[in-house]
Coordinates of C-alpha atoms and ligand atoms in Angstrom, one line a residue:
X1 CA 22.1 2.9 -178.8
X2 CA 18.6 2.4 -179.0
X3 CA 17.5 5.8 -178.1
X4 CA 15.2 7.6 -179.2
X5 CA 12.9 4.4 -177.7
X6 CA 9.9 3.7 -180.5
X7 CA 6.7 4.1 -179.2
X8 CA 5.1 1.0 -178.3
X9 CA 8.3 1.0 -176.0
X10 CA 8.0 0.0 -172.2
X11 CA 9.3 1.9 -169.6
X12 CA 10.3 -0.2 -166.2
X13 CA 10.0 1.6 -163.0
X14 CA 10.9 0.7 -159.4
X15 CA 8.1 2.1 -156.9
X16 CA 4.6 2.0 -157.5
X17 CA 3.6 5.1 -155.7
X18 CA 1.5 7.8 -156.9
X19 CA 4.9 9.0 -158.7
X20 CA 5.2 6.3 -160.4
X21 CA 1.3 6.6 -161.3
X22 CA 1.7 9.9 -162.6
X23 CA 4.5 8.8 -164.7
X24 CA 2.7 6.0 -166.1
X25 CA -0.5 8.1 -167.4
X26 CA 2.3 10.1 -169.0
X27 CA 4.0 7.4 -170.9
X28 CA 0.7 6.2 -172.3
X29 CA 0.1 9.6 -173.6
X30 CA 3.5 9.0 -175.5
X31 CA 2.3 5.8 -176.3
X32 CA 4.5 3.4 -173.9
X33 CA 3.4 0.9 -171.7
X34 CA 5.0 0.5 -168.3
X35 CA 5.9 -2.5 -165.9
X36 CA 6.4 -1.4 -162.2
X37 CA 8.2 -3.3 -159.8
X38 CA 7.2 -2.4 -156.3
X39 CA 6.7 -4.8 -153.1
X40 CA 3.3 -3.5 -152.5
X41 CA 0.3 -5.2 -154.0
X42 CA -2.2 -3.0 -155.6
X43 CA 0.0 -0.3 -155.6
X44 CA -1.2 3.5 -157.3
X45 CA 1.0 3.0 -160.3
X46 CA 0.4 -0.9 -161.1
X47 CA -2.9 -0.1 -160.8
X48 CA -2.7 2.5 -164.4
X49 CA 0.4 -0.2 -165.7
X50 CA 0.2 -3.0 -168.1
X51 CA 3.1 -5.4 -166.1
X52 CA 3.5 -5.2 -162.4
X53 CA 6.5 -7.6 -160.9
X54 CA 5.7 -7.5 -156.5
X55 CA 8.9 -8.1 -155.2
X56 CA 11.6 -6.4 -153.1
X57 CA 13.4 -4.0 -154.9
X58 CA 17.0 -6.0 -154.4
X59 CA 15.3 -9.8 -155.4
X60 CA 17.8 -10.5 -158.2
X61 CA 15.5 -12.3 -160.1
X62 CA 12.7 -9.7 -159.9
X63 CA 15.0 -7.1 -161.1
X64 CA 15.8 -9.7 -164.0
X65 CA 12.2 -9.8 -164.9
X66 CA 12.2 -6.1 -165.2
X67 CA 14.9 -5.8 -167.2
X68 CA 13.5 -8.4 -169.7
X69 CA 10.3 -6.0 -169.8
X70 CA 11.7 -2.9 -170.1
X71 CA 13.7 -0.8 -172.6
X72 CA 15.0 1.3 -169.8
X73 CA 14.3 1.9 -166.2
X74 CA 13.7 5.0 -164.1
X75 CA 12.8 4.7 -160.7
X76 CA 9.9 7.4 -158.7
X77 CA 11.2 6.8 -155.0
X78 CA 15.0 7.4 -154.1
X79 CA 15.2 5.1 -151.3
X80 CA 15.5 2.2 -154.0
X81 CA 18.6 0.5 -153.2
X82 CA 21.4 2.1 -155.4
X83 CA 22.7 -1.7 -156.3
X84 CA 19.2 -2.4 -158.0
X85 CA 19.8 0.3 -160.2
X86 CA 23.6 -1.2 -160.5
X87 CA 22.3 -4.6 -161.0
X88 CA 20.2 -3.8 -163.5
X89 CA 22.9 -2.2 -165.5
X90 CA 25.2 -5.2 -164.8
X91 CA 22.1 -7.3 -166.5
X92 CA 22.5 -5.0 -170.1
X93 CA 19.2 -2.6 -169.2
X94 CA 19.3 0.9 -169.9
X95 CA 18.6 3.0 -166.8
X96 CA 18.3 6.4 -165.7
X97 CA 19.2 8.6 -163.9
X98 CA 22.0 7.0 -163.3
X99 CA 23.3 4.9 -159.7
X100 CA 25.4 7.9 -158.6
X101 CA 23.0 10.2 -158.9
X102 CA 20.8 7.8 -156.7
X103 CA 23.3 7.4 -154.1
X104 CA 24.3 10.9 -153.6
X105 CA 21.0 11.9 -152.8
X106 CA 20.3 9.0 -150.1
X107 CA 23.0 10.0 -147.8
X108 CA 22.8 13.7 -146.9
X109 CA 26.5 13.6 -146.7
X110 CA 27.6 12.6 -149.3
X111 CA 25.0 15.4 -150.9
X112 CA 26.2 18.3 -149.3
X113 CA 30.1 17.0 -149.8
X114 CA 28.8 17.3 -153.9
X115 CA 27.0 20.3 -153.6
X116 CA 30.4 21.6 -151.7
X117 CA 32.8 20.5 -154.4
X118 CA 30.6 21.8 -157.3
X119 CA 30.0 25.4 -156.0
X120 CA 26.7 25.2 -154.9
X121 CA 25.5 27.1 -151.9
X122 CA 24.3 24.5 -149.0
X123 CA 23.7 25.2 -145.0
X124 CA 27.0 24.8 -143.1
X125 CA 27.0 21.2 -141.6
X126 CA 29.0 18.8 -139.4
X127 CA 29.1 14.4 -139.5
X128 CA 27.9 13.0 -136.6
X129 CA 28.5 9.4 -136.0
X130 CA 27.5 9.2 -132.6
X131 CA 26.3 11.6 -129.3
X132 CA 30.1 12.7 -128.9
X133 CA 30.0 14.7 -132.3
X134 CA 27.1 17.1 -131.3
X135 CA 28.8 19.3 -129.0
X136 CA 31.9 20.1 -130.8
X137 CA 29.7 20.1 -134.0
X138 CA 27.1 23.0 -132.0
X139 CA 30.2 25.4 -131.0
X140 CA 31.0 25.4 -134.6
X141 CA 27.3 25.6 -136.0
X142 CA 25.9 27.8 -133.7
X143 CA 22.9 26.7 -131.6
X144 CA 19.8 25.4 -132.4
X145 CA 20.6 23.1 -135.7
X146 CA 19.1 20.5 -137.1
X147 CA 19.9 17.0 -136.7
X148 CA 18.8 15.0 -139.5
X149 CA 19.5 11.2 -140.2
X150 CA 21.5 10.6 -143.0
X151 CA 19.3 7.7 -145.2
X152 CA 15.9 7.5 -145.2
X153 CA 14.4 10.8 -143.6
X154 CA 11.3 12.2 -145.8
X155 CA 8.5 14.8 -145.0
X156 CA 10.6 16.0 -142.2
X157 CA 11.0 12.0 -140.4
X158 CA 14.4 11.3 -138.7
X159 CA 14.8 14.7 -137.6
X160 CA 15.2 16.4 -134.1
X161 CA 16.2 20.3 -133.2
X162 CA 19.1 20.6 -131.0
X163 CA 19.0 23.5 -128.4
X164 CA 22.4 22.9 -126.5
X165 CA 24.7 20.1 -126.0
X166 CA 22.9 19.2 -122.9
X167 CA 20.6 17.9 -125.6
X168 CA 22.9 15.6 -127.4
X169 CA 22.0 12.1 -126.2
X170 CA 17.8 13.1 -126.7
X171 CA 18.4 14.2 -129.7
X172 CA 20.5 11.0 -130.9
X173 CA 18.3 8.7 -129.3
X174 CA 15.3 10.9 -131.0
X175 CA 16.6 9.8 -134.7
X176 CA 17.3 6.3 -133.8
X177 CA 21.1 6.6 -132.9
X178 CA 21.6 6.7 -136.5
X179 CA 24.4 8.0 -138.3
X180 CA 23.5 12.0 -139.2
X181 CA 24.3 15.0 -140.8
X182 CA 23.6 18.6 -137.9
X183 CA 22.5 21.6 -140.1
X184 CA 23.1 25.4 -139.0
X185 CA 19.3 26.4 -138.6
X186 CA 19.0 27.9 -141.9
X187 CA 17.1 31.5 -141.4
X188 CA 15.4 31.3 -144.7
X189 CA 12.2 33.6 -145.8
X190 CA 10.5 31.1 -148.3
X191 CA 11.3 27.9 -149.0
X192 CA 11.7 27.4 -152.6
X193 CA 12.1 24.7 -155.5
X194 CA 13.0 24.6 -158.6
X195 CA 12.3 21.1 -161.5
X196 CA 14.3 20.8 -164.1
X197 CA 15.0 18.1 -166.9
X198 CA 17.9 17.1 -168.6
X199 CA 17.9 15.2 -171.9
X200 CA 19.9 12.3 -173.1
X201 CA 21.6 15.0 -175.4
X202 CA 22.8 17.2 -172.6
X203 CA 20.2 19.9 -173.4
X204 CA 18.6 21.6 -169.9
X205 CA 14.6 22.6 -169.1
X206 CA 13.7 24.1 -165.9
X207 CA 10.2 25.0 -164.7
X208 CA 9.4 28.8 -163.5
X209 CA 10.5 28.2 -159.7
X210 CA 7.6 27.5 -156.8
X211 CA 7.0 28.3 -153.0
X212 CA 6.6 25.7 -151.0
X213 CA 4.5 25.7 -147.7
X214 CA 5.2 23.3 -145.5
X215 CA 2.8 21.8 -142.4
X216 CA 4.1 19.8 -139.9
X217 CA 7.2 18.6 -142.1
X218 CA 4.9 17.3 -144.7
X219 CA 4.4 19.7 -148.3
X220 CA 1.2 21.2 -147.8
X221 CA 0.9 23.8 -150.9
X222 CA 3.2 24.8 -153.6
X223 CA 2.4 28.2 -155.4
X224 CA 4.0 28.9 -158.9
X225 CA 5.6 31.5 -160.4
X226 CA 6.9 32.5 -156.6
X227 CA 7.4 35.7 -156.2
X228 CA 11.0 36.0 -156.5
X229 CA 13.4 38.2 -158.3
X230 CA 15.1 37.5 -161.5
X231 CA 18.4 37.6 -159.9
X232 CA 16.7 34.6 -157.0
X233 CA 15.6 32.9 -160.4
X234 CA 18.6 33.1 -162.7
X235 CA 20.8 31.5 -159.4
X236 CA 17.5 28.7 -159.1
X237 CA 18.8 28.0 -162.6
X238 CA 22.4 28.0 -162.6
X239 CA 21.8 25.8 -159.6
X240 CA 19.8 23.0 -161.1
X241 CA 22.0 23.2 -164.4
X242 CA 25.4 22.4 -162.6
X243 CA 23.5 20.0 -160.4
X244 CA 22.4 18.1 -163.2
X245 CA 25.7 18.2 -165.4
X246 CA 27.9 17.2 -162.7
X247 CA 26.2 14.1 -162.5
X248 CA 25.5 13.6 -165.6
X249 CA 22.1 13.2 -165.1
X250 CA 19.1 11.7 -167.3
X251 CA 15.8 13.1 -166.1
X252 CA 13.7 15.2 -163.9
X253 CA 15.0 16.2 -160.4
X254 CA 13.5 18.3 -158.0
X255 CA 16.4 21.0 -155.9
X256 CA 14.8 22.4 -152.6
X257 CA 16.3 25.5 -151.5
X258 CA 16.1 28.1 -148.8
X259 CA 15.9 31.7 -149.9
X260 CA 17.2 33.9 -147.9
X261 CA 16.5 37.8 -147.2
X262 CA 18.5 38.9 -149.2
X263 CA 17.2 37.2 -152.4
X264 CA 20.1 34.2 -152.6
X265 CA 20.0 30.9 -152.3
X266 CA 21.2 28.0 -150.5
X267 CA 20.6 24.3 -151.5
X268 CA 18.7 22.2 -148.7
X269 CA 18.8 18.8 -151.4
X270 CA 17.9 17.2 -153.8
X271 CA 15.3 14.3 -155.1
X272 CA 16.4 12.6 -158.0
X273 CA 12.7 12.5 -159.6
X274 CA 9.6 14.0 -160.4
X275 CA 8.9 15.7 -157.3
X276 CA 5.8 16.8 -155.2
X277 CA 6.7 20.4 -155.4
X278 CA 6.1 20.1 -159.4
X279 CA 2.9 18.3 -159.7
X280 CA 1.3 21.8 -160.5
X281 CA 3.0 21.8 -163.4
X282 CA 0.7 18.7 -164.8
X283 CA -2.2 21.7 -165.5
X284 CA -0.4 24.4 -166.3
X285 CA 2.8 24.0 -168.3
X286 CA 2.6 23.2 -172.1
X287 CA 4.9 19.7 -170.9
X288 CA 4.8 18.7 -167.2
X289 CA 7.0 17.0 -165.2
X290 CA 5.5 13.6 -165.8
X291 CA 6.2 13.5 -169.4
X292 CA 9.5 15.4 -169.5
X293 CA 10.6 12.6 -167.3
X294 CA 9.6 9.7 -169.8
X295 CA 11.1 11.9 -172.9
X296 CA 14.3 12.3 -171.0
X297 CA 14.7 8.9 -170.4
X298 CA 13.3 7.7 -173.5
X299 CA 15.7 9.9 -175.3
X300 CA 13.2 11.9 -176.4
X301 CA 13.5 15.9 -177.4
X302 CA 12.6 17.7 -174.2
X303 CA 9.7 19.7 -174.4
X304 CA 8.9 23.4 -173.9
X305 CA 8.5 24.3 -169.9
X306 CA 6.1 27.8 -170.5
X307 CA 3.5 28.1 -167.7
X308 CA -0.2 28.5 -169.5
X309 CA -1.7 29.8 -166.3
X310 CA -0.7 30.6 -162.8
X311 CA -0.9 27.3 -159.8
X312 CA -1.7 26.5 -156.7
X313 CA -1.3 22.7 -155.9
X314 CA -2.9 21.8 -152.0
X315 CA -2.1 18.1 -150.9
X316 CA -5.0 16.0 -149.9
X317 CA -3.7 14.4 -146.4
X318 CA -6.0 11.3 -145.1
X319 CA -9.9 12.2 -145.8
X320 CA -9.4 15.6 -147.1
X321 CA -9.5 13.4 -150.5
X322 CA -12.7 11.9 -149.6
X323 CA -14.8 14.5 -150.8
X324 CA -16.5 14.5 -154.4
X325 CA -17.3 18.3 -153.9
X326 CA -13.7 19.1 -154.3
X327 CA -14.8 18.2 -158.2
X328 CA -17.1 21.1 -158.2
X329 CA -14.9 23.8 -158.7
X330 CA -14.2 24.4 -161.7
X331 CA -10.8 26.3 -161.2
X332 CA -10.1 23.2 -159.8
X333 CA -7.8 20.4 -161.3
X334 CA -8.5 17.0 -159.1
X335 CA -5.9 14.3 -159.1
X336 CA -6.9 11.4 -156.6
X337 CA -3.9 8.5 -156.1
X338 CA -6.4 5.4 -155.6
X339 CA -4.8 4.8 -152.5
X340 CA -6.4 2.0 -150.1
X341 CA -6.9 3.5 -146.5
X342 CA -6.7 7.1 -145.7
X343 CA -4.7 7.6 -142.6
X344 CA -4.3 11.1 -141.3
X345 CA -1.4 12.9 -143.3
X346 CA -1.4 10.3 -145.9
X347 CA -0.9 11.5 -149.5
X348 CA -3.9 10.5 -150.9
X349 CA -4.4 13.4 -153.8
X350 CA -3.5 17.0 -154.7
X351 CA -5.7 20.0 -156.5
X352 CA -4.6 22.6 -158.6
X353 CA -6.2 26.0 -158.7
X354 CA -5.0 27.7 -162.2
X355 CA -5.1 31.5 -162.2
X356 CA -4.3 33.9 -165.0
X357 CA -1.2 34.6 -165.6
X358 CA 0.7 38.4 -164.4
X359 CA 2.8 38.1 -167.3
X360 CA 4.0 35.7 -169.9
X361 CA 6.1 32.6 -168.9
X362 CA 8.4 34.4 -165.6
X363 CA 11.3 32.9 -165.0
X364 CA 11.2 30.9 -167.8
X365 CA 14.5 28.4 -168.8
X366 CA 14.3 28.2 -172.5
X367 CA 15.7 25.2 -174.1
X368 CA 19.5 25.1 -173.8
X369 CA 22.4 23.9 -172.3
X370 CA 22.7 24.7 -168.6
Ligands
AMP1 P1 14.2 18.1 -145.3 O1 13.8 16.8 -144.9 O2 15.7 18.3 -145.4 O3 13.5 18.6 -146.6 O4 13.6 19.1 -144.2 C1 12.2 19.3 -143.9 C2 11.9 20.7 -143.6 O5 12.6 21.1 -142.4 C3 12.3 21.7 -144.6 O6 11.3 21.8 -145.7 C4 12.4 23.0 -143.8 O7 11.1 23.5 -143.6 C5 13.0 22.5 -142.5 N1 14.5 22.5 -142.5 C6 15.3 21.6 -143.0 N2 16.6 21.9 -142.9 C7 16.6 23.1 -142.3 C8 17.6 24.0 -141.8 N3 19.0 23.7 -142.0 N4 17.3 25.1 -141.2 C9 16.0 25.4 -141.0 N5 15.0 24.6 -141.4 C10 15.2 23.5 -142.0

């Protein structure tokens, strides 16, 4: 094994947004280098990396140049085909997570059938493969759900409400005639997340859970500790811990769940990496997300997830990042992506308002296994 990776070590990762960014600046605090592999030229994270390969993520001989870079290889954007990561594996790299992990969370099926057989509470949901299924699927759902594509749907794309069955055909046609999961409308009061890491030696660290406030399907602001019980917390954590030991996971995923009036929790999914909802914890956790994710799958110890402060992280969307002024508070943490061409509801940044802490660490996972 060659784990714990020495630093001086490079880490490969497929997608060179501002994820993979994040996670570079991370590593070179650890003292690795990284080589991204991403099909966009100029990307946010080559752009803070010492190797970039441009390429498609399936080129076969692009993935061999990454391997021959890298001592192992993550990946910051889960629609990365799952046989790149499998190809890689087949070439002798070390990668993680793992494939499975990948491809359970790019087909919303095959997520909640997971989340089903391990336990874990998830909105009540039917297949649909075509127009036909919606009408059974509504009588047994209850009206309105959700239709969601399976693959590719992010900040809320590939999704259409469905009112009745008289709206089964729109609603199809709406996401593309694509295969799809339909969700019971899930009558949540706050929508929640929680981050977690687990380490090559099986040992568990989860962040104090966040709100999340969405606009318009995209993550607008995420507010941490949320205000939520212990008993909301302690399920948070069971959650992510069985989550992450079924799969067997290596690294920092993200759960999104519903929470429900009466404190409890049900799981809406899961992104197999540092995720959006956690980039708060980059000013005001003793470890963020970023570099738990390197020391996970660098075999590194994990380290300690206590909040220092209290956070609220606001997206920039299109021009909002424009503005130098947003420097001048100085309660404000800026992080700007160097992205090329701000179109409206682009992520082009975030800030971070720290606040004093109520009390020490809430919700806090210590060290452990899950
Ligand atoms: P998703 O792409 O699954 O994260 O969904 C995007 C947003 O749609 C979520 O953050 C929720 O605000 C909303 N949403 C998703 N699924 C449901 C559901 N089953 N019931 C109610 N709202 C939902």
């Amino acid at each position: 094994m060659p784990f714990p990776l020495p630093p001086g070590s490079t880490i490969g990762i497929l997608g060179g947004g501002q994820l993979g960014r994040m996670l570079a600046l991370a590593a070179a605090r650890l003292g690795f280098d990284v080589a991204i592999l991403t099909p966009e030229p100029g990307s946010p994270a080559s752009r803070v990396a010492a190797h970039t390969v441009i390429s498609a993520y399936d080129d076969p001989s692009a993935l061999g140049e990454l391997a021959r870079l890298s001592d192992v290889v993550t990946f910051e954007f889960e629609n990365v085909p799952a046989a790149a990561i499998e190809r890689l594996a087949a070439l002798g790299a070390q990668t993680a997570p793992n494939a499975r992990s990948l491809a359970t969370a790019q087909d919303r099926i095959a997520e909640k059938r997971f989340f089903e057989a391990e336990g874990v509470p998830t909105v009540a949901f039917a297949q649909i493969d075509s127009a036909a299924d919606i009408g059974p699927a509504l009588e047994r759902l209850g009206a309105p759900a959700l239709l969601k594509t399976r693959r590719e749907g992010y900040d809320g794309k590939g999704q259409a409400w469905v009112e009745s069955a008289a709206d089964a055909e729109t609603a199809f046609a709406a996401i593309g005639n694509a295969p799809a999961v339909l969700e019971a409308k899930c009558p949540f009061v706050r929508e929640v997340s929680v981050i977690a890491a687990r380490g090559r030696d099986g040992r568990v660290a989860a962040y104090p859970l966040s709100e999340n406030r969405h606009e318009n399907g995209i993550l607008r602001r995420s507010i941490a500790p949320a205000q939520a019980s212990d008993a909301t917390a302690a399920q948070a954590r069971a959650i992510v811990a069985t989550v992450l030991e079924k799969l067997d996971y290596v690294g920092v995923i993200g759960v999104e769940m519903f929470e429900l009036a009466d404190g409890s929790l049900l799981v809406n999914e899961f992104a197999p990496r540092v995720h959006n909802s956690g980039h708060w914890t980059a000013d005001a956790c003793q470890v963020d997300q970023f570099e738990q994710h390197i020391r996970a799958v660098a075999g590194w110890p994990l380290g300690p997830t206590d909040m220092l402060a209290a956070a609220e992280m606001l997206n920039l969307l299109g021009e909002e990042a424009l503005d130098p002024a947003l420097a001048a508070d100085p309660m404000a943490r800026l992080w700007l992506y160097g992205k090329v061409g701000a179109a409206p509801g682009r992520k082009m940044g975030h800030v971070t308002r720290l606040k004093p802490l109520k009390s020490p660490s809430p919700n806090l996972c210590p060290l452990g296994r899950g």
